[in-house]
Coordinates of C-alpha atoms in Angstrom, one line a residue:
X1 CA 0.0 0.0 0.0
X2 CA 1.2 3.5 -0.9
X3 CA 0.0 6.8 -0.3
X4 CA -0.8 9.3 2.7
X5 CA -3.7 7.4 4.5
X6 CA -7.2 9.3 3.4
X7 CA -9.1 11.9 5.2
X8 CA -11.1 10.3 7.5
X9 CA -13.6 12.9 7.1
X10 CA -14.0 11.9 3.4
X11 CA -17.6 10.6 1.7
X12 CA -17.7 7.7 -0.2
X13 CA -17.1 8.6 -3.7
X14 CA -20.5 8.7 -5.6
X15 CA -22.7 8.2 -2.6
X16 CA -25.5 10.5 -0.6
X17 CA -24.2 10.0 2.9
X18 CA -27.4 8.3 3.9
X19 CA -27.4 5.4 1.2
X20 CA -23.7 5.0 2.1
X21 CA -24.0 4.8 5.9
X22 CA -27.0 2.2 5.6
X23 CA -25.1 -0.2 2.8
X24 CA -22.6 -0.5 5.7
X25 CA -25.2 -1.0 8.2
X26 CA -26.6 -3.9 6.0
X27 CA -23.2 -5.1 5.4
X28 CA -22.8 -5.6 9.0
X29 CA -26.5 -7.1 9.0
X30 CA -25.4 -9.8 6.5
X31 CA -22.3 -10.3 8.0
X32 CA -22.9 -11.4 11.5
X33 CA -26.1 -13.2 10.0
X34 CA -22.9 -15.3 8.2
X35 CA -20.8 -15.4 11.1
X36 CA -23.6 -17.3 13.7
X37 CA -23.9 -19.6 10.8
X38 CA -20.3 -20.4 11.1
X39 CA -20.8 -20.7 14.8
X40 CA -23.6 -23.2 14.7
X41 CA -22.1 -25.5 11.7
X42 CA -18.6 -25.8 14.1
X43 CA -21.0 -26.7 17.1
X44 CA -23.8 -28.5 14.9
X45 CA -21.0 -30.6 13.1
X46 CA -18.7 -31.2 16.3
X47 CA -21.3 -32.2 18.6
X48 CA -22.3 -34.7 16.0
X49 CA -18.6 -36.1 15.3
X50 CA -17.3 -36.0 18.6
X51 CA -21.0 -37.2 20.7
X52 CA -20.8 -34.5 23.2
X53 CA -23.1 -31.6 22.3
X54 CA -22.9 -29.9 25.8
X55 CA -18.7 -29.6 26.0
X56 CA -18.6 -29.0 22.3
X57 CA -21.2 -25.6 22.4
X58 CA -19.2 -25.0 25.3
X59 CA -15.9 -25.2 23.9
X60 CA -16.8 -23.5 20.8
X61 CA -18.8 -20.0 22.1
X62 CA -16.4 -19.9 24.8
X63 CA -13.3 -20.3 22.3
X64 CA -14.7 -18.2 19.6
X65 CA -15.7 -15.0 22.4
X66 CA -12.1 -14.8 23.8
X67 CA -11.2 -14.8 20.0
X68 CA -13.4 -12.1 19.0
X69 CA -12.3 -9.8 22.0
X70 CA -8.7 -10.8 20.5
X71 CA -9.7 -9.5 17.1
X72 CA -10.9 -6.4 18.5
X73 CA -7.4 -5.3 20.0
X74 CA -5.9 -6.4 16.7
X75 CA -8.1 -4.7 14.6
X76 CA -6.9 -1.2 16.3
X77 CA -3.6 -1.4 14.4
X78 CA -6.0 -1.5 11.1
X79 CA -8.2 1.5 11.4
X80 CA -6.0 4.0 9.2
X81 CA -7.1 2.2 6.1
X82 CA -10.5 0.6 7.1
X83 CA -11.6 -0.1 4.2
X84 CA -9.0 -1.9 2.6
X85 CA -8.4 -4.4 6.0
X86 CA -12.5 -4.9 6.3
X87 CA -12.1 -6.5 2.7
X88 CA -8.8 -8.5 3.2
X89 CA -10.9 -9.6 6.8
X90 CA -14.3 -10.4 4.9
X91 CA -12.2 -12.4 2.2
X92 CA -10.2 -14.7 4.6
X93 CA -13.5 -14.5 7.2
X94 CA -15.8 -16.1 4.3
X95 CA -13.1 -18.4 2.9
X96 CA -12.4 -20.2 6.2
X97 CA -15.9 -20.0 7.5
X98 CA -17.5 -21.3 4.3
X99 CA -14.8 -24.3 4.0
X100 CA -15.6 -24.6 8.0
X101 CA -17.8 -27.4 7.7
X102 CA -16.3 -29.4 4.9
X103 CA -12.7 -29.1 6.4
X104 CA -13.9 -30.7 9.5
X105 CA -15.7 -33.3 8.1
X106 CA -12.9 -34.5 6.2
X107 CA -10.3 -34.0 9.4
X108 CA -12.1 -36.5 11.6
X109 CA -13.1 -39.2 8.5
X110 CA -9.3 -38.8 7.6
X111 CA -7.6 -37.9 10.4
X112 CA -9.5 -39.7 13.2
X113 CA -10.1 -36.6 15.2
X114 CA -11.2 -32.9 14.7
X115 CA -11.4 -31.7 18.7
X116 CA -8.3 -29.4 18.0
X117 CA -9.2 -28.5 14.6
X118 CA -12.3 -27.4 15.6
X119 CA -10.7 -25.3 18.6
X120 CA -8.5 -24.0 15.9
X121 CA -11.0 -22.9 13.5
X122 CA -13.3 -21.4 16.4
X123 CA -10.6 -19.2 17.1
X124 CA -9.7 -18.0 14.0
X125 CA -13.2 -17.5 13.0
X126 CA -13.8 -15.8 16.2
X127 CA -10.9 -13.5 15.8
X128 CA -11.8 -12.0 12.2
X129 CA -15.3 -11.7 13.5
X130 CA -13.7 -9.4 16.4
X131 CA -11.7 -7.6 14.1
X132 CA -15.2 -6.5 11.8
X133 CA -16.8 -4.2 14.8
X134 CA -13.6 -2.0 15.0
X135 CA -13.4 -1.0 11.4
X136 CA -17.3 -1.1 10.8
X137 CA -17.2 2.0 13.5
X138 CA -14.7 3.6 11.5
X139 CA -16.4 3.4 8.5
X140 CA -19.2 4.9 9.7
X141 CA -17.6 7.9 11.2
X142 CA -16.2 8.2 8.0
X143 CA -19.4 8.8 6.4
X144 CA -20.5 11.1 8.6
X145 CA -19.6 12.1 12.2
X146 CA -21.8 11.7 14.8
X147 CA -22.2 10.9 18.7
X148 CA -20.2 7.5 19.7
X149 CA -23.1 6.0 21.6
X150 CA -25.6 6.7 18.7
X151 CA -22.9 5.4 15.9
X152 CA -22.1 2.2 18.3
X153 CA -26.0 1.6 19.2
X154 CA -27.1 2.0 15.4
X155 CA -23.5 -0.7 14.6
X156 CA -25.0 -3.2 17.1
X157 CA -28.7 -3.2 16.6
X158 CA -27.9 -4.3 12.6
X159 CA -25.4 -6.6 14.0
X160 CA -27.7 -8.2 16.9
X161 CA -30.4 -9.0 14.7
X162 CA -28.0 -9.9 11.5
X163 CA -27.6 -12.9 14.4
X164 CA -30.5 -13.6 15.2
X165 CA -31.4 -13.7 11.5
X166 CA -28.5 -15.9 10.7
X167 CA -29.5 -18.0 13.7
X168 CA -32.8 -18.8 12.4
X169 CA -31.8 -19.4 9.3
X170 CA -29.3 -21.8 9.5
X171 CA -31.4 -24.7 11.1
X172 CA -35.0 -23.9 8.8
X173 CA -33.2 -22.5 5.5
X174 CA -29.7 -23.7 5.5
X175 CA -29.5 -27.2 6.6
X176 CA -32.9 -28.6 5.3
X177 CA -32.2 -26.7 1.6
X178 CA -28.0 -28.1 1.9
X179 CA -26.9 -29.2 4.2
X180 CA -24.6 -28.5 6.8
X181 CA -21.4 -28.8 4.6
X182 CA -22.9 -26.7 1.5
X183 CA -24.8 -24.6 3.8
X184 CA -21.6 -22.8 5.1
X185 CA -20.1 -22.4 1.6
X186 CA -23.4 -20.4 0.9
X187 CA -23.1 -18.5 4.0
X188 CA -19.2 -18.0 2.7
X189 CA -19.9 -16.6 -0.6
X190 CA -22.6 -14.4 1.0
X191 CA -20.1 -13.3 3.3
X192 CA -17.9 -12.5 0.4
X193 CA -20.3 -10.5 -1.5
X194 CA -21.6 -8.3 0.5
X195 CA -18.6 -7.9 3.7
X196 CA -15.6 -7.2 0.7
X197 CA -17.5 -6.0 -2.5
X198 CA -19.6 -3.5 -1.0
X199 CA -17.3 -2.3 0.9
X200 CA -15.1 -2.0 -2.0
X201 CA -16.9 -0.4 -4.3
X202 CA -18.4 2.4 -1.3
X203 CA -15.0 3.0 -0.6
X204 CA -13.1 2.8 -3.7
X205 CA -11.3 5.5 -3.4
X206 CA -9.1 4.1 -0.6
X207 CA -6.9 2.1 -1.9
X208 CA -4.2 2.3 -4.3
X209 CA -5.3 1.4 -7.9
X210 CA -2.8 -1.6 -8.0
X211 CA -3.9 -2.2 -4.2
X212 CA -7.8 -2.1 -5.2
X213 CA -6.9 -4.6 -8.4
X214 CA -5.4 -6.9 -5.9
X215 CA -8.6 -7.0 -3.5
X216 CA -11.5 -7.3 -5.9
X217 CA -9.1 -10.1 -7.7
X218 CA -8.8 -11.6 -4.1
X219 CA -12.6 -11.6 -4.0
X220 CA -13.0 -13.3 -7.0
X221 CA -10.3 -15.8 -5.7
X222 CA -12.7 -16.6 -3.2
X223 CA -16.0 -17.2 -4.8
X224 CA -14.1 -19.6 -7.2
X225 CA -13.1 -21.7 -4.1
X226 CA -16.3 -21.9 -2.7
X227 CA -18.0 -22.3 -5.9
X228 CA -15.5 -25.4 -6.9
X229 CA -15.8 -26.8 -3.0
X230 CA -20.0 -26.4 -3.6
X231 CA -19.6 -28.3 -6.7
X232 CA -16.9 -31.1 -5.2
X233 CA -19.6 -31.4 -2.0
X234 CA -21.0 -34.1 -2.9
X235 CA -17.9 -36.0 -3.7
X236 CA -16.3 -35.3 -0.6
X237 CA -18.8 -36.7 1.1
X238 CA -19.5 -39.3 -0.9
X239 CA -16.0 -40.5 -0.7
X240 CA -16.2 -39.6 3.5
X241 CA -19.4 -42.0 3.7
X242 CA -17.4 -44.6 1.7
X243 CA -14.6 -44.7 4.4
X244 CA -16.8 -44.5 7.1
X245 CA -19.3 -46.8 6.2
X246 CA -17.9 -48.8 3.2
X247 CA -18.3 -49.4 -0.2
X248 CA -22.2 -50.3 0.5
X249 CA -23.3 -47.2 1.1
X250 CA -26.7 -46.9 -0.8
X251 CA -29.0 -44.0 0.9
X252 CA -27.8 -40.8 2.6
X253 CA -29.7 -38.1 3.6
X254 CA -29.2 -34.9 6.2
X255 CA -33.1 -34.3 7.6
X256 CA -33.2 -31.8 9.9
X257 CA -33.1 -33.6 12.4
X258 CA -30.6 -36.4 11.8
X259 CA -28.0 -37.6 9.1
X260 CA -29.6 -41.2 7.9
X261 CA -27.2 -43.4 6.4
X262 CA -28.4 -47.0 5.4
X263 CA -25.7 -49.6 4.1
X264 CA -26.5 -53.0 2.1
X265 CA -27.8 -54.5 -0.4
X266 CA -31.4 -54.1 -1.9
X267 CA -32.0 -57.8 -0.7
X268 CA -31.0 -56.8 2.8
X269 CA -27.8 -58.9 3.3
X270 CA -25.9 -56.6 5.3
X271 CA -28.0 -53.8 6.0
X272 CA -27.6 -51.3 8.8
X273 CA -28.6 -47.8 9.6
X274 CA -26.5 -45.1 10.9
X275 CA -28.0 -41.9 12.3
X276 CA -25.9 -39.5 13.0
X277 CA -22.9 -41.7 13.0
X278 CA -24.1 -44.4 15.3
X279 CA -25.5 -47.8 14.6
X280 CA -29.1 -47.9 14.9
X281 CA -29.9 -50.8 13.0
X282 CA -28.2 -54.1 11.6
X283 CA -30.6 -56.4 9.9
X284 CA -31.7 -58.9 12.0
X285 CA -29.5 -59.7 14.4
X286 CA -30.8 -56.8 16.8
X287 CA -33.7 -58.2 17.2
X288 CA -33.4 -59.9 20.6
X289 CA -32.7 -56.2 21.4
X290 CA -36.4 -54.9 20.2
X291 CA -37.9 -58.3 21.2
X292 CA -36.0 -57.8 25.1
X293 CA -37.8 -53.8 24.9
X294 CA -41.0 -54.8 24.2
X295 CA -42.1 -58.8 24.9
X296 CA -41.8 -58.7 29.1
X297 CA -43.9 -55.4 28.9
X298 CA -46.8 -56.9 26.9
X299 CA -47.2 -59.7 29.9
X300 CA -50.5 -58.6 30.4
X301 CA -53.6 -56.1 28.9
X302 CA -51.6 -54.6 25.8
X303 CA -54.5 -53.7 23.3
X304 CA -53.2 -50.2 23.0
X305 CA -49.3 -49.5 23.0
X306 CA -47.6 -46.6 22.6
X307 CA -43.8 -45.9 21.0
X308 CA -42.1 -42.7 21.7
X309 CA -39.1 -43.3 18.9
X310 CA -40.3 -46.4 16.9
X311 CA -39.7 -44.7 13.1
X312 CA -38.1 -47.6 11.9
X313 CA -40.8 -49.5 12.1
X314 CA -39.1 -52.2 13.8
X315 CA -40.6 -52.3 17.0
X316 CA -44.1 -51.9 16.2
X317 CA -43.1 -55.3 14.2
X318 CA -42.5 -56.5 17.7
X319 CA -46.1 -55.3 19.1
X320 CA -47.7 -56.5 16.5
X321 CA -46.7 -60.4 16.8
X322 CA -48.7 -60.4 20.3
X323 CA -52.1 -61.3 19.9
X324 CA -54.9 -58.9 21.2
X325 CA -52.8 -55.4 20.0
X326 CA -55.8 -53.3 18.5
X327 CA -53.4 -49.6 18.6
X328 CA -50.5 -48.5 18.3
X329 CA -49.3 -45.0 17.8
X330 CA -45.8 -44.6 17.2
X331 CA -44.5 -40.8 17.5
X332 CA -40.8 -40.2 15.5
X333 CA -39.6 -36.6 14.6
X334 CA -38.1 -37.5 11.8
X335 CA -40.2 -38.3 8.5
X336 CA -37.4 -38.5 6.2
X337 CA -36.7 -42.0 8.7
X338 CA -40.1 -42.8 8.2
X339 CA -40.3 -42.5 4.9
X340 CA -37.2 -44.6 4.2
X341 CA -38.6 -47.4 6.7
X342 CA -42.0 -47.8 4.4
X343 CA -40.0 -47.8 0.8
X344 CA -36.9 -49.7 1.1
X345 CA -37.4 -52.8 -0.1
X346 CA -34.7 -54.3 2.3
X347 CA -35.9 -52.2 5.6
X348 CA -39.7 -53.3 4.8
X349 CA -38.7 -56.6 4.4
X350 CA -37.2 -56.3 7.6
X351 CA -40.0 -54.2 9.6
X352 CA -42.7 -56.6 7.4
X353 CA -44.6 -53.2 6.5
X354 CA -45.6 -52.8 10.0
X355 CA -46.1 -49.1 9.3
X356 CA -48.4 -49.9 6.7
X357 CA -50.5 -52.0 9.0
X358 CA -53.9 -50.7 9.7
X359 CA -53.9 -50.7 13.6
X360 CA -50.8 -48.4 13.7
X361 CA -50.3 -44.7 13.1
X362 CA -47.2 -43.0 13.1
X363 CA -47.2 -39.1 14.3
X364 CA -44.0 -37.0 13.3
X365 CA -43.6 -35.2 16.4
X366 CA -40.8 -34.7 19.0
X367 CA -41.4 -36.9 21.5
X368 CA -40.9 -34.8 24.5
X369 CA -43.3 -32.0 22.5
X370 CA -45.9 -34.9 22.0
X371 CA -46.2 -35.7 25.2
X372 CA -46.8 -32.7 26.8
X373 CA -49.6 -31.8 24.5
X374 CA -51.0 -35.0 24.5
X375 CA -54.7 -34.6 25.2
X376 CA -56.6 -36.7 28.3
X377 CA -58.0 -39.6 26.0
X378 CA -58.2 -43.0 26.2
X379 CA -55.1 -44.3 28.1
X380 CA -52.4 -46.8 27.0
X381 CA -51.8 -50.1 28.1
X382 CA -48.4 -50.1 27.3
X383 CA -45.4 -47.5 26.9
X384 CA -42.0 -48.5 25.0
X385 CA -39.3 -45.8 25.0
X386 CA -37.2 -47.1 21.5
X387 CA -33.9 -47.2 21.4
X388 CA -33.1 -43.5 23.3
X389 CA -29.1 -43.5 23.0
X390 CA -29.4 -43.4 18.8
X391 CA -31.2 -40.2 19.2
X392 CA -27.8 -38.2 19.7
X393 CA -28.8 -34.5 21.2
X394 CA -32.5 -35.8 21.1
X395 CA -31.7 -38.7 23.2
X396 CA -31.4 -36.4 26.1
X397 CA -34.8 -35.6 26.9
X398 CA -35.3 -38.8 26.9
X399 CA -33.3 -39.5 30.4
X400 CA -35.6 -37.1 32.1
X401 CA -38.2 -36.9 35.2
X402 CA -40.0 -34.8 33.3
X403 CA -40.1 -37.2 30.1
X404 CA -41.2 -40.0 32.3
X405 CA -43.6 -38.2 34.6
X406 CA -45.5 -37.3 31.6
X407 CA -45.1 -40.7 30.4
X408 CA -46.9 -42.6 33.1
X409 CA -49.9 -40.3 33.1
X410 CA -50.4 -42.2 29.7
X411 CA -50.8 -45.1 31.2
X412 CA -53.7 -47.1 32.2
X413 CA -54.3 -48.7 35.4
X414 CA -52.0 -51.8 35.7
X415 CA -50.0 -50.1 32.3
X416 CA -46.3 -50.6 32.1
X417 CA -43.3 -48.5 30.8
X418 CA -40.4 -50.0 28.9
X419 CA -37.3 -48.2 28.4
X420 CA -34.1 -49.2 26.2
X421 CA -31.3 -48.2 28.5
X422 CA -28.3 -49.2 26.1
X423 CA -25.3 -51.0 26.7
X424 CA -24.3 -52.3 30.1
X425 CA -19.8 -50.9 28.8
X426 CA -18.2 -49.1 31.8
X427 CA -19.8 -45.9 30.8
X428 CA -23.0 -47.5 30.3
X429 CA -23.7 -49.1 34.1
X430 CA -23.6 -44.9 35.2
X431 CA -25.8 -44.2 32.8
X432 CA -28.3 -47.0 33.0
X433 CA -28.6 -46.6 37.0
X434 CA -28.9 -42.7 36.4
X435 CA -31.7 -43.2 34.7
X436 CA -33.7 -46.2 37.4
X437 CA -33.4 -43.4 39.4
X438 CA -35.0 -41.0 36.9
X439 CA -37.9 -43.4 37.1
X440 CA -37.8 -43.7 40.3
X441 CA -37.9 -39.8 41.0
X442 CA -41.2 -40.1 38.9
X443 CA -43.0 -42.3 41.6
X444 CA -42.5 -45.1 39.2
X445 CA -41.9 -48.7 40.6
X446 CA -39.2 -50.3 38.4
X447 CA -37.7 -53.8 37.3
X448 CA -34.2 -53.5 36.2
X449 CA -32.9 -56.5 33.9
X450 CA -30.4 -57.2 31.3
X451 CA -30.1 -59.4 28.5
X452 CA -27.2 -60.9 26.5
X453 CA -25.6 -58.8 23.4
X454 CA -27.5 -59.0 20.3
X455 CA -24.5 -59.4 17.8
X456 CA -20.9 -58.8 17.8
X457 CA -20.8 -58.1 14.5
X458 CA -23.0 -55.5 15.1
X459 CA -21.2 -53.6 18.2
X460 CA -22.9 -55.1 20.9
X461 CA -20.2 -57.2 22.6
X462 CA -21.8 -56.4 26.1
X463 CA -25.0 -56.6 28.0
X464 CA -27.9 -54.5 27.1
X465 CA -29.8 -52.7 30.2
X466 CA -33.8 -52.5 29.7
X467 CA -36.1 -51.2 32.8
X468 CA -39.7 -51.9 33.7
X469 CA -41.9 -49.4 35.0
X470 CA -45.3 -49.1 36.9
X471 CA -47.1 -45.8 38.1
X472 CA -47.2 -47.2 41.8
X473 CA -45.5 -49.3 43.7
X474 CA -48.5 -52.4 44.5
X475 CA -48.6 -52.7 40.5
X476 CA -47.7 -55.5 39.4
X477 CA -44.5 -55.9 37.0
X478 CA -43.5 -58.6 34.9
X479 CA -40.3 -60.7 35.3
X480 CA -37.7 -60.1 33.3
X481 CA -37.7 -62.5 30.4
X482 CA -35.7 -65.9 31.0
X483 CA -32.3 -65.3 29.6
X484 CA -32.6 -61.6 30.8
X485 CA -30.6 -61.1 34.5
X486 CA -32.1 -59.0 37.5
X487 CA -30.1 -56.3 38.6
X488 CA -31.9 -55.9 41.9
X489 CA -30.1 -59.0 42.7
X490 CA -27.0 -58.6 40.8
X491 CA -25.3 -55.5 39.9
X492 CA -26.7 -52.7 42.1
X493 CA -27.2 -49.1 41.5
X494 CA -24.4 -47.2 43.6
X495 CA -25.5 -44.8 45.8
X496 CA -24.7 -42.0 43.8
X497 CA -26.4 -42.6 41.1
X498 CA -26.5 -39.6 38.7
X499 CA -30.4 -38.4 38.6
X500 CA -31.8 -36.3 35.8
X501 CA -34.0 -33.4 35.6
X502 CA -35.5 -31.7 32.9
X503 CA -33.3 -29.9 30.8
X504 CA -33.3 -26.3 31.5

């Protein structure tokens, strides 16, 4: 860069004062609308990868804040040519956001592991985000002087609800229309557009002509990456799935609630489903799984059952081989899941079109949501809670008093509650005593048992923990089926066992 830096005092070249001051205010609008998408997709995508939502959103707002106050101080040493750094930050800020969620993606499928990369990129991100507020404000006194508070309340209210417009959008219009990957290289070239161009052409002026060539060439630079990464997505992912999965990879979709992978062939030799990474389904030999869920809590009146999860259809396959089953309403919050378990010729085969059947209707609800608008009706004989730990982020409500509590108003008199606790590994005995005592804490009488792995081959090399449940504590419960085990005579819940509440 050459040349005396510019008055600060001067207009943008062209522009009435007011048209100028409010294209930066929208620039800011549209760029920290951008920037919160970047912040979701890095905790969206890392919770999913690594399976810890709560330390990843923690990690990752409380990374990318330090950063942006770091940006800020760094950003002081920029202010003499504000125009000129806001497009070098806008350029690097949407190339690096926008390749956010792809990067990532390909770090843990290749790498094994994206914990630091995401640390890395949160800070980064974080700190070109800072740098933004710094040289906005100078831009705008450029245009025309005014009081500080009014210039830094007028920056903030377009920046505020640029985030809360950004925030909205990237879980209704982002990741239903592309996906989490594609859906940050749209927020990138965005970003790109109107942060650097704008900005440019406003203040053209600033810059050196040879300077001003190199920027809007930059720019371009950048819509060409993104464009080529939007257009090499889908192989990138395709290839990802392949090494994660394997060669047999044959349906893949991201619903908005989920990413539903099924493996296989047509015929069904080999099939499994994978949502959001973990094992939901393998053909048949999970079946003494579903069969544990749902067979000792039909031991008695079970016309009408209910299945909070159920949207594969396969343990409504289960209810239905007991005689005397009239209802069943399974609730699922997923229709894309749905849908896939009532057309695949291998997964009907496998569920024998029990979601076609007549006696069972399938609601796409959140489960939680369901139940607490469920209307007084005509109780159920028979609650099963399917397959909670495959849930991912979901999965958590379904550990909770609350969850339960409204669960066993459901029931009729002398109704049970099943629950799939998961498997019985080291991590898996906290969890699955955790959550007796959920029932418990509900005024719920339970039956804990376990039963022998379904399949090695399918990741189930331990014990699997189910629980009984009845409203009161003279109800009768069922025993545990004959090759199940009672842990109220073996391995007993310690006496700090984690309890759940609702989630605040």
């Amino acid at each position: 860069m050459t040349g005396a830096p510019p008055d600060p005092r001067r207009q943008p070249a062209g522009i009435a004062p007011g048209a100028a001051r409010l294209l930066v205010l929208l620039a800011t609008f549209v760029c920290a609308a951008c920037g919160l998408v970047y912040e979701l997709e890095l905790v969206a995508l890392g919770g999913r990868l690594l399976g810890d939502p709560v330390t990843q959103t923690s990690v990752v707002l409380s990374v990318m804040v330090f950063a942006m106050g770091m940006g800020s101080l760094l950003a002081k040493h920029l202010t003499h040519r504000p125009a000129t750094a806001f497009a070098v930050v806008e350029a690097v800020l949407a190339l690096v956001g926008g390749l956010s969620g792809l990067g990532l993606y390909a770090c843990w499928v290749w790498l094994g592991h994206c914990r630091a990369v995401t640390v890395a990129l949160a800070a980064l991100i974080g700190m070109l985000i800072g740098a933004e507020i710094p040289l906005l404000m100078t831009l705008i006194q450029r245009i025309r002087r005014q009081d500080a508070g009014r210039a830094v309340a007028d920056l903030f209210a377009a920046d505020y609800v640029g985030a809360l417009v950004g925030g909205l959008a990237f879980p209704f219009l982002l990741l239903p229309a592309f996906g989490q990957a594609a859906g940050a290289l749209v927020a990138g070239a965005v970003n790109a557009v109107a942060g650097g161009v704008v900005v440019l052409w406003l203040f053209r002026d600033e810059p050196a002509p040879r300077t001003r060539l190199l920027l809007w060439a930059g720019c371009g630079l950048v819509l060409a990456a993104l464009g080529a990464a939007a257009a090499g997505t889908s192989s990138v992912e395709r290839a990802a799935r392949h090494a994660l999965y394997g060669d047999r990879v044959r349906f893949a979709e991201q619903s908005p609630h989920q990413e539903i992978v099924l493996t296989g062939a047509p015929t069904g030799a080999g099939l499994r489903l994978y949502l959001d990474g973990r094992l939901a389904v393998c053909g048949a030999d999970q079946q003494p799984i579903r069969r544990a869920l749902v067979q000792p809590a039909m031991a008695g009146r079970h016309s009408r059952v209910l299945v909070l999860g159920g949207g594969d259809g396969l343990t409504a396959r289960q209810v239905l081989d007991h005689p005397g089953v009239r209802r069943v309403l399974a609730v699922d919050p997923d229709p894309a899941l749905v849908r896939l378990a009532r057309h695949d010729p291998a997964f009907v085969a496998l569920n024998r079109r029990s979601l076609d059947d007549p006696r069972v209707r399938v609601e796409t609800a959140d489960p939680l949501a369901w139940l607490r608008g469920a209307a007084a009706g005509r109780p159920f004989d028979v609650i099963l809670a399917d397959r909670p730990e495959t849930a991912g982020e979901r999965g958590a409500e379904l550990w909770t008093e609350e969850f339960y509590g409204l669960a066993a108003r459901l029931l009729a008199p002398g109704g049970r509650l099943a629950v799939y606790a998961g498997p019985l590994d080291e991590a898996g005995w906290q969890r699955f005593w955790g959550v007796e005592a959920t029932l418990r804490s509900a005024a719920l009488h339970t039956v804990p048992f376990a039963v022998p792995a379904g399949s090695a081959r399918c990741g189930d090399p331990v014990e699997q923990g189910f629980l009984l449940a009845a409203p009161a504590r003279g109800s009768a419960l069922p025993r545990p089926p004959a090759t199940g085990r009672d842990l109220h005579r073996g391995h007993r819940a310690p006496e700090a066992a984690t309890l759940l509440h609702p989630l605040e």
